[in-house]
Short mmCIF file of C-alpha atoms and ligand atoms in Angstrom, two decimals:
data_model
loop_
_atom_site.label_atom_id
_atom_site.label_comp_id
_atom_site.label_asym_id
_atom_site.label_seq_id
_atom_site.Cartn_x
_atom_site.Cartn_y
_atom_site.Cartn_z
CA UNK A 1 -7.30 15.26 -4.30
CA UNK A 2 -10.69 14.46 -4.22
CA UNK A 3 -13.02 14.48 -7.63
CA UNK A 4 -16.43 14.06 -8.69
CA UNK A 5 -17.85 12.97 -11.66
CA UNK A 6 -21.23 15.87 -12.54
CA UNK A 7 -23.22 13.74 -15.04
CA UNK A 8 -22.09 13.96 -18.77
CA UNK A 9 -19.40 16.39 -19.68
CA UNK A 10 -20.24 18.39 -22.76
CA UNK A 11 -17.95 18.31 -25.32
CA UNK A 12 -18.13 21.32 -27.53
CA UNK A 13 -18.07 20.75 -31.08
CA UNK A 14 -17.47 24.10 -32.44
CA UNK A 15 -15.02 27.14 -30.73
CA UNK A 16 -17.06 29.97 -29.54
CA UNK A 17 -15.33 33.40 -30.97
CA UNK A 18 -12.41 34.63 -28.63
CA UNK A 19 -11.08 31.51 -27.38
CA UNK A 20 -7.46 31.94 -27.94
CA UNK A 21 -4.72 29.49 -29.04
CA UNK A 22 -4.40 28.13 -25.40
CA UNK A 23 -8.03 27.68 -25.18
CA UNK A 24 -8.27 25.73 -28.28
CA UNK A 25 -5.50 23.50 -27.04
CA UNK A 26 -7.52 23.02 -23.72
CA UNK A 27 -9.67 21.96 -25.87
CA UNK A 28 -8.19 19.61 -28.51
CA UNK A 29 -6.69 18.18 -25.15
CA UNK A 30 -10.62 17.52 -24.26
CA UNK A 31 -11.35 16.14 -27.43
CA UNK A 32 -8.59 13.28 -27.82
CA UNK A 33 -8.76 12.57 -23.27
CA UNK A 34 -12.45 12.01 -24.20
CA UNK A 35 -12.99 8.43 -26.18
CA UNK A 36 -10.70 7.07 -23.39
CA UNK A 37 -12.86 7.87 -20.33
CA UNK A 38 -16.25 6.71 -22.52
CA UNK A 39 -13.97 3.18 -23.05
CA UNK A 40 -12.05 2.79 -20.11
CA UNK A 41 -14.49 5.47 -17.70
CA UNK A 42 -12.81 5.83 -13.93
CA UNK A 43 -14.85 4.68 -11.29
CA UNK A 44 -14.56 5.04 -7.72
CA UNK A 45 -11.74 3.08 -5.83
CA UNK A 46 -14.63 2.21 -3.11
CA UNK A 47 -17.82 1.80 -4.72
CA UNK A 48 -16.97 1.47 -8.58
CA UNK A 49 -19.28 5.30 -9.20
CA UNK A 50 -18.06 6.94 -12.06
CA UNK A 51 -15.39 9.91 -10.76
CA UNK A 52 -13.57 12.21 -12.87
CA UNK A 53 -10.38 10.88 -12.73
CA UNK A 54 -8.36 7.29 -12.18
CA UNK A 55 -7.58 6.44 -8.73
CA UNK A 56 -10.33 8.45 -7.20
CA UNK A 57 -13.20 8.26 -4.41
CA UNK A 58 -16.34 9.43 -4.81
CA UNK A 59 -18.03 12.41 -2.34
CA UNK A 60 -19.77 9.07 -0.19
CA UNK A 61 -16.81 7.30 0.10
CA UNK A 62 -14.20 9.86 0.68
CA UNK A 63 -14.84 10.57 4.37
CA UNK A 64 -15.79 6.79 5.14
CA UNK A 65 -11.50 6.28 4.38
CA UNK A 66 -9.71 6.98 7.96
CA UNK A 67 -6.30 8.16 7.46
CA UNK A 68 -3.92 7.48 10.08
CA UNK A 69 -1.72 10.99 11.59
CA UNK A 70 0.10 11.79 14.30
CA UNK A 71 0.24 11.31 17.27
CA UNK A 72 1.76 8.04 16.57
CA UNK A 73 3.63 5.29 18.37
CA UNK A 74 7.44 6.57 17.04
CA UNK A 75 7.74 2.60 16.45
CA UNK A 76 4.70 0.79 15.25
CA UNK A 77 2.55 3.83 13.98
CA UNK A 78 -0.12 2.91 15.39
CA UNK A 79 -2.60 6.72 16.44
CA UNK A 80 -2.87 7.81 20.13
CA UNK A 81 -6.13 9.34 21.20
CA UNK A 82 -4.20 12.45 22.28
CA UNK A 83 -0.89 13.76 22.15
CA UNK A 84 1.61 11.57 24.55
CA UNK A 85 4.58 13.39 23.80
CA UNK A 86 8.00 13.03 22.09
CA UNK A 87 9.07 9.42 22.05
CA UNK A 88 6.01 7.96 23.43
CA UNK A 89 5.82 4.40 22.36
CA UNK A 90 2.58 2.05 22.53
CA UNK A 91 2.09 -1.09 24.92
CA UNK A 92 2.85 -3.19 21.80
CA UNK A 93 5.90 -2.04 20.78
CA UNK A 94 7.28 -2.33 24.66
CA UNK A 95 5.49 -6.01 24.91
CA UNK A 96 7.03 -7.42 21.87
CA UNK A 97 9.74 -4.79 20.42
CA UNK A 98 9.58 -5.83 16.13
CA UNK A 99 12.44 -6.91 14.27
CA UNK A 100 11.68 -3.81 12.23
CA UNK A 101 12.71 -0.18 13.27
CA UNK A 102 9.24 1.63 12.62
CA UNK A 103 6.18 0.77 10.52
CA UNK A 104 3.71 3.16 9.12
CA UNK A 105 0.56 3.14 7.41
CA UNK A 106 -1.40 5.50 5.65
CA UNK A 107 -5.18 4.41 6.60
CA UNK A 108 -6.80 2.11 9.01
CA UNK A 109 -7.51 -1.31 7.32
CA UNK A 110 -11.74 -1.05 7.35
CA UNK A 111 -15.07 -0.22 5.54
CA UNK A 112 -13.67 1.75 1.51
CA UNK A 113 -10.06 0.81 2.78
CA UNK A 114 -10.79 -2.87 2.36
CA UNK A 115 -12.49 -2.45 -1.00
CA UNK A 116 -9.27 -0.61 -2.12
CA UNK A 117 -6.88 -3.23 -1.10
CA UNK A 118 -9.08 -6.07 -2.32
CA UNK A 119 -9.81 -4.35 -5.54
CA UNK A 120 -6.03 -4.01 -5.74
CA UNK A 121 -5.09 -7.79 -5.00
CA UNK A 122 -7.79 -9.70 -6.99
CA UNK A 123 -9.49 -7.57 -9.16
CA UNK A 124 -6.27 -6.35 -10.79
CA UNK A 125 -7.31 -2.57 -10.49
CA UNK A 126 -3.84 -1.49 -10.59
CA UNK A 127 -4.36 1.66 -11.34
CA UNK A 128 -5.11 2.08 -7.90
CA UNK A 129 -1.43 1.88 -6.86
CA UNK A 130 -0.10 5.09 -7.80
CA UNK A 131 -3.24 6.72 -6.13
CA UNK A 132 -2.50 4.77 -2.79
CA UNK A 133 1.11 5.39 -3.13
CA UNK A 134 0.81 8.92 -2.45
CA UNK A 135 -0.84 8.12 0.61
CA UNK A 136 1.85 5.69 1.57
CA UNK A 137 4.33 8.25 1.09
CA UNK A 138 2.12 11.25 2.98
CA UNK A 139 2.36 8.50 6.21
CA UNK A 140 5.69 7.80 5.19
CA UNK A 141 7.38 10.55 4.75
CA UNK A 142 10.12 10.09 7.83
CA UNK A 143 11.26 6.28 6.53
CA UNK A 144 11.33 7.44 2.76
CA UNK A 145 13.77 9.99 3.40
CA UNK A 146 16.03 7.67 5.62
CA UNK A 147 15.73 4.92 3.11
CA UNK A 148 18.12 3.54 0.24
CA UNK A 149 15.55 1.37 -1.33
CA UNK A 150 12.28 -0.40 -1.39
CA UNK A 151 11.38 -3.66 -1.02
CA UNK A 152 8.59 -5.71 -1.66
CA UNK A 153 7.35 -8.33 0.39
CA UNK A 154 7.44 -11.15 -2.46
CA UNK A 155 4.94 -13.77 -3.62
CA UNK A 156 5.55 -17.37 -3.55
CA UNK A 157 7.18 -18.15 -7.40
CA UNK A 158 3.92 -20.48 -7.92
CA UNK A 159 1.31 -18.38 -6.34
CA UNK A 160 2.81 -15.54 -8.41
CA UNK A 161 2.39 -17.90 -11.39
CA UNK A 162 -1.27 -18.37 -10.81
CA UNK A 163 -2.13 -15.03 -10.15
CA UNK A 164 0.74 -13.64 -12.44
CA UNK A 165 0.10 -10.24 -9.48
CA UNK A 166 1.87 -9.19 -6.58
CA UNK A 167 -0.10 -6.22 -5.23
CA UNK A 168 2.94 -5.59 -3.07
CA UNK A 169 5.44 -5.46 -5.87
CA UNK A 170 2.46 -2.47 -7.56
CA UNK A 171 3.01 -0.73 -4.62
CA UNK A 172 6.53 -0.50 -4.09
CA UNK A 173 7.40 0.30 -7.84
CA UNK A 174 4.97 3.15 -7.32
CA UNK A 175 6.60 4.52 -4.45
CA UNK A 176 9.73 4.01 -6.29
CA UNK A 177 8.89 6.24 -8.87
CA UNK A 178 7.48 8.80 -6.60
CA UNK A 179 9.90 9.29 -3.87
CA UNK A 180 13.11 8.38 -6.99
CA UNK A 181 14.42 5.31 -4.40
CA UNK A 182 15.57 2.35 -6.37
CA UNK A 183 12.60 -0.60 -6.46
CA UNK A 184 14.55 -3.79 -5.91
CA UNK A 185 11.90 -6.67 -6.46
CA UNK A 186 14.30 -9.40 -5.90
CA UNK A 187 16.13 -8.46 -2.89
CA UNK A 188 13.74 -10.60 -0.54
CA UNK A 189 12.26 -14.30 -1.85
CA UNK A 190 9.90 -16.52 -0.23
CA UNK A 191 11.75 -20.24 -0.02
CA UNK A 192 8.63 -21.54 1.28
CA UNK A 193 4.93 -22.12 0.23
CA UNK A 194 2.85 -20.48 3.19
CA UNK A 195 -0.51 -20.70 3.64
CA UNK A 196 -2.56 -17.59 3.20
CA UNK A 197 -2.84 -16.10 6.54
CA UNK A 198 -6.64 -15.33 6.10
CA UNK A 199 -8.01 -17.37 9.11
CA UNK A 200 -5.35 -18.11 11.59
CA UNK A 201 -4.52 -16.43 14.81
CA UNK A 202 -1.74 -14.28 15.58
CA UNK A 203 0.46 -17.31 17.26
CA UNK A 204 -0.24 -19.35 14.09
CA UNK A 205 0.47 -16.54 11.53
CA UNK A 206 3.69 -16.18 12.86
CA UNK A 207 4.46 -20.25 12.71
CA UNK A 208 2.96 -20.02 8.93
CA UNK A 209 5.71 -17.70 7.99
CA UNK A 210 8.63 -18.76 9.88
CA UNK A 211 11.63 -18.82 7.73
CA UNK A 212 9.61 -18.37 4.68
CA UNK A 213 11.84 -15.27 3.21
CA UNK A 214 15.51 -15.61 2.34
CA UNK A 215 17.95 -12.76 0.91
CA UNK A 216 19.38 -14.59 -2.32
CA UNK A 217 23.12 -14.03 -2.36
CA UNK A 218 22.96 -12.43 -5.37
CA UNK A 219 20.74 -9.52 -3.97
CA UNK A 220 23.41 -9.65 -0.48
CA UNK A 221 25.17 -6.55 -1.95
CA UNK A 222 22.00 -5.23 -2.42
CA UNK A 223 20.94 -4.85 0.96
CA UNK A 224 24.19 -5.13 3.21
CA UNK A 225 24.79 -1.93 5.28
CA UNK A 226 21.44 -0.45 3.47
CA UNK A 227 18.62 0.83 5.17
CA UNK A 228 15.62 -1.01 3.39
CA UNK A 229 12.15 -0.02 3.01
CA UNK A 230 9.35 -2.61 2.83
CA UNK A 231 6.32 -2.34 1.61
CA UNK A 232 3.27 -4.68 2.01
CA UNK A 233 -0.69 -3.84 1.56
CA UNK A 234 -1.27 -4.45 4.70
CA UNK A 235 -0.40 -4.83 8.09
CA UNK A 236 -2.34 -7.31 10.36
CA UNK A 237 -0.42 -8.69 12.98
CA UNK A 238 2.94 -7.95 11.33
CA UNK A 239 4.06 -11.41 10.96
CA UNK A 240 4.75 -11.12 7.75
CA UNK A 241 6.58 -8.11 7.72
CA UNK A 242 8.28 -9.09 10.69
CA UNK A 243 9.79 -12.25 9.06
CA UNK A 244 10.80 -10.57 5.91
CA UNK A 245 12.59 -7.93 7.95
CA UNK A 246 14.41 -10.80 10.11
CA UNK A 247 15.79 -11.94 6.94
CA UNK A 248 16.62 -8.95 6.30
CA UNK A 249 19.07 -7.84 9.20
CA UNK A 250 20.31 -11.60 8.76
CA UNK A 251 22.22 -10.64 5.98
CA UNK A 252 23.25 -7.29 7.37
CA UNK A 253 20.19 -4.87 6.14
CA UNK A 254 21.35 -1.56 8.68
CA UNK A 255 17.69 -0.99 9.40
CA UNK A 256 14.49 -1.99 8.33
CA UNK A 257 11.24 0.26 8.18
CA UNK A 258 7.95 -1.29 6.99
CA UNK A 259 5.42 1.06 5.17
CA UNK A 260 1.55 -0.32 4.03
CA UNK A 261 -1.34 1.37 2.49
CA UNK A 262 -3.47 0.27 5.29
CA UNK A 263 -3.13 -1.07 9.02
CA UNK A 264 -5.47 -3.61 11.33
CA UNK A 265 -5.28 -1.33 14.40
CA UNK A 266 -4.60 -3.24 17.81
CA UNK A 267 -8.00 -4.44 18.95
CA UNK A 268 -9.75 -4.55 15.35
CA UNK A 269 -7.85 -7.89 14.64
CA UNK A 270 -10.48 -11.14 14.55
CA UNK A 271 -9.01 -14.20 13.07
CA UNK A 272 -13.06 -15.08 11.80
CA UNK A 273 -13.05 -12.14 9.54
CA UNK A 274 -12.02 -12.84 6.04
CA UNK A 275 -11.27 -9.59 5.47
CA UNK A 276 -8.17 -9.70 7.32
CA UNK A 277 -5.49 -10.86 5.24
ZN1 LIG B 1 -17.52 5.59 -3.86
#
């Protein structure tokens, strides 16, 4: 999983004698992968170092990413210090049980994982979404298999206009294609213009996106009696997610899971840091 970029790669110009027909392919396959790394040359996902291949980190940045395992709350996914046993669920999920059935996320939202998901949502580096797909579907693996599609959590129409990117839609086509679950992009739309949730408080977060996200009729049949997967960047408080999935079961969704790349643990949330989103 993990690459490194050595210096310069030499690129041979000539076949030494005894390099056989596969070897020369090897190397033709060298030869025409080569002017598109010098043009379009990977760099690191955290801190833009060359690496061998797209989608990478680099040997610094690699163990600063903190990926989330087991043992888990069973409902929000949120890591236990040690191993609680079968079932165990966390002090958040019993406070406030979610309109969703589980959520998971693959790291925790800080240091390289930030730069990721930023670098994702406005500097357009989507080919980052593949890479962080497979992580998705590593913590994910339990509400793929259950699930009959994926959903993104949509973009107001105008924001999407001005940014013409919906990191969340990049996501969930590329978990699509990896885990063969239909991508339904319209299944969910925001009806209202929110604010961006960068800088408000958990109470007000939840007031921003109060019936913001409708299931058009058309996309009813879509989701009736399914079990829906949605997929966001990343998971803060959860109102977000929260309201998408009460709109949801409002028009008869079986079960909603939530899946993001990353996750603010309980306790890391601070409504002064911009990072937060
Ligand atoms: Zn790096």
């Amino acid at each position: 999983m993990i690459s490194f970029f050595r210096g310069g790669r030499n690129i041979p110009l000539g076949f030494p004698a005894g390099v056989g027909m596969r070897g020369i392919a090897e190397r033709l396959h060298e030869l025409t992968a080569w002017p598109a790394k010098v043009l379009f040359p990977p760099v690191c996902a955290g801190c833009r170092r060359l690496v061998s291949a797209p989608g990478t980190l680099c040997g610094e940045c690699w163990p600063k990413l903190r990926l989330l395992e087991k043992p888990w709350c069973e409902v929000m996914g949120t890591p236990f210090s040690h191993d609680m046993g079968e079932g165990f669920l966390s002090a958040e999920a019993i406070a406030n049980p979610p309109p969703f059935r589980r959520a998971r996320a693959a790291v925790s939202y800080e240091g390289v994982a930030q730069k990721i998901v930023l670098g994702l949502k406005y500097a357009d580096r989507t080919e980052l979404a593949p890479w962080m797909a497979r992580w998705m579907a590593r913590a994910g693996a339990e509400l793929i298999a259950d699930a009959d599609l994926v959903v993104p959590v949509p973009l107001h129409p105008r924001r999407f206009l001005t940014r013409r990117f919906n990191q969340s839609a990049e996501l969930a086509r590329a978990l699509g294609r990896l885990s063969g679950l239909p991508f339904a992009p319209d299944a969910v739309r925001r009806v209202k213009k929110t604010r961006q949730q960068v800088g408000l408080g958990a109470r007000e977060r939840e007031d921003n996106v109060r019936g913001a996200f409708r299931v058009p009729s058309d996309a009813d049949i879509k989701v009736r009696g399914r079990q829906v997967l949605v997929i966001d960047d990343v998971f803060t408080t959860g109102a977000t997610v929260s309201a998408v999935s009460r709109a949801l079961r409002r028009s008869g969704a079986e079960a909603v899971d939530v899946l993001t790349f990353a996750r603010v643990l309980p306790g890391d949330f601070r409504v002064e840091d911009p990072t937060t989103i």
